[in-house]
Coordinates of C-alpha atoms in Angstrom, one line a residue:
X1 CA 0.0 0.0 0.0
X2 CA 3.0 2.5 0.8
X3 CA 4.6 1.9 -2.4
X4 CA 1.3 2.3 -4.1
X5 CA 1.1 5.8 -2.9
X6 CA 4.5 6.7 -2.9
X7 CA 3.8 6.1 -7.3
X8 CA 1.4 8.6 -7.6
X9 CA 2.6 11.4 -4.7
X10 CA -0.4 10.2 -2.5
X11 CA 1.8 10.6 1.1
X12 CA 4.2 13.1 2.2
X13 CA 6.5 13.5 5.0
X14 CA 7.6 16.8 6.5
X15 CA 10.9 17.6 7.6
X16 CA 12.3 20.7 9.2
X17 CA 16.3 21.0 9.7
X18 CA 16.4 17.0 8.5
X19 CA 14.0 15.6 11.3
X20 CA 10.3 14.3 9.9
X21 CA 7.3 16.3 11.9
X22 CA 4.5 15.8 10.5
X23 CA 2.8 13.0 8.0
X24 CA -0.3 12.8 5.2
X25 CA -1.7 11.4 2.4
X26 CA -4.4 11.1 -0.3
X27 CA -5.7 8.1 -1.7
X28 CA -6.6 8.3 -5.8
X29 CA -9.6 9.9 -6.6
X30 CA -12.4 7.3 -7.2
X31 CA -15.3 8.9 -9.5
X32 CA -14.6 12.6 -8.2
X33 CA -13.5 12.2 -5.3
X34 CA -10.2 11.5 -2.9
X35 CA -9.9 11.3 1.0
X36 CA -7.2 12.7 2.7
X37 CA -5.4 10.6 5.4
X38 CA -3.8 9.8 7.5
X39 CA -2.6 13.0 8.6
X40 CA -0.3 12.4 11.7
X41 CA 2.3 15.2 13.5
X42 CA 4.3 13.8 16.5
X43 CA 3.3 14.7 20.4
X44 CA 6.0 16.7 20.4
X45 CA 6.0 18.6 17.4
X46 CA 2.1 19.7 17.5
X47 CA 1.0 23.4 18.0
X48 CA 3.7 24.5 15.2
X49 CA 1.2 24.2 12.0
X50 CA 3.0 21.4 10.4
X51 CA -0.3 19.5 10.2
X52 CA -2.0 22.1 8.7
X53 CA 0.8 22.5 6.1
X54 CA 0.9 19.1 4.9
X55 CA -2.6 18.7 4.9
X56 CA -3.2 21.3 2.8
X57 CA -0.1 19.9 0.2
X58 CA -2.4 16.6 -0.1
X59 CA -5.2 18.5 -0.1
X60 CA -4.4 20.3 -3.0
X61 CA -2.4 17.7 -4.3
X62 CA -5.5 15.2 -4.3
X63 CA -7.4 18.0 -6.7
X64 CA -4.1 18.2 -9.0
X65 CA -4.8 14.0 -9.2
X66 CA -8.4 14.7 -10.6
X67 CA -10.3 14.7 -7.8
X68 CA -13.6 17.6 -7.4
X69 CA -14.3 16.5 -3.5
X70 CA -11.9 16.2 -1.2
X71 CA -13.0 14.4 1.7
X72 CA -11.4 14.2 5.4
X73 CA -12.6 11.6 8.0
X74 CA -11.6 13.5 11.5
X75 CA -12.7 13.1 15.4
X76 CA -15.4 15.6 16.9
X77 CA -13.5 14.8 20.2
X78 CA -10.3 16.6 18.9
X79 CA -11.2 20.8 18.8
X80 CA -7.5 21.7 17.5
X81 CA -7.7 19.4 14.1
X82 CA -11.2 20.1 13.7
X83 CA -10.3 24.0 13.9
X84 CA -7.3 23.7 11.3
X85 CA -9.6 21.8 9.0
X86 CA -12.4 24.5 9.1
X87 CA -9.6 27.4 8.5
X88 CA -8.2 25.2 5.5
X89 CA -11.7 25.4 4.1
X90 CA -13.2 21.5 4.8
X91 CA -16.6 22.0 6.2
X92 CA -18.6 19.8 8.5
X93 CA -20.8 17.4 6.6
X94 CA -22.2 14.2 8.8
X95 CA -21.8 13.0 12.1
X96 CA -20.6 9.1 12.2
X97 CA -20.3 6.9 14.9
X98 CA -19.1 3.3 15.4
X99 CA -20.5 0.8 17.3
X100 CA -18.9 -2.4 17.7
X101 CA -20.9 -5.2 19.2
X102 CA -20.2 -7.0 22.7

């Protein structure tokens, strides 16, 4: 699966001063549409904007690849991503929640 997305630009890895901070990717547009993810920064490195830099690469990226709707899978629970998605211009669509049987 790496290598498959590592063919058509569909991860990146952020470094800064030769040390990786922050991760994401975009899978291929299917119909119109591409999901970004996963998009992951370190504990340590958080708070700096790296997330938000390399999510909007993919995001961009994905249209670039062909897709019209870029779509982004996040968790309510988290008020920081959520607030970096908004200010990259994602808005809120549905509500999903898992439940996984006893």
């Amino acid at each position: 699966m790496l290598r498959d997305r590592i063919s058509y630009g569909g991860i990146r890895l952020w470094e800064h001063a030769g040390t990786p901070v922050s991760l994401a990717g975009f899978s291929r547009p299917i119909g119109r549409a591409s999901r970004v993810g996963p998009v992951y920064t370190p504990p340590g490195r958080r708070g700096r904007g790296y997330a938000a830099g390399v999510t909007h690469a993919m995001s961009e990226a994905a249209y670039a690849a062909g897709a019209t709707e870029v779509l982004l899978f996040t968790d309510l629970a988290n008020p920081t991503s959520n607030g970096v998605y908004l200010r990259l211009g994602y808005a809120p669509v549905e509500d999903r929640a898992e439940i996984v049987p006893a």
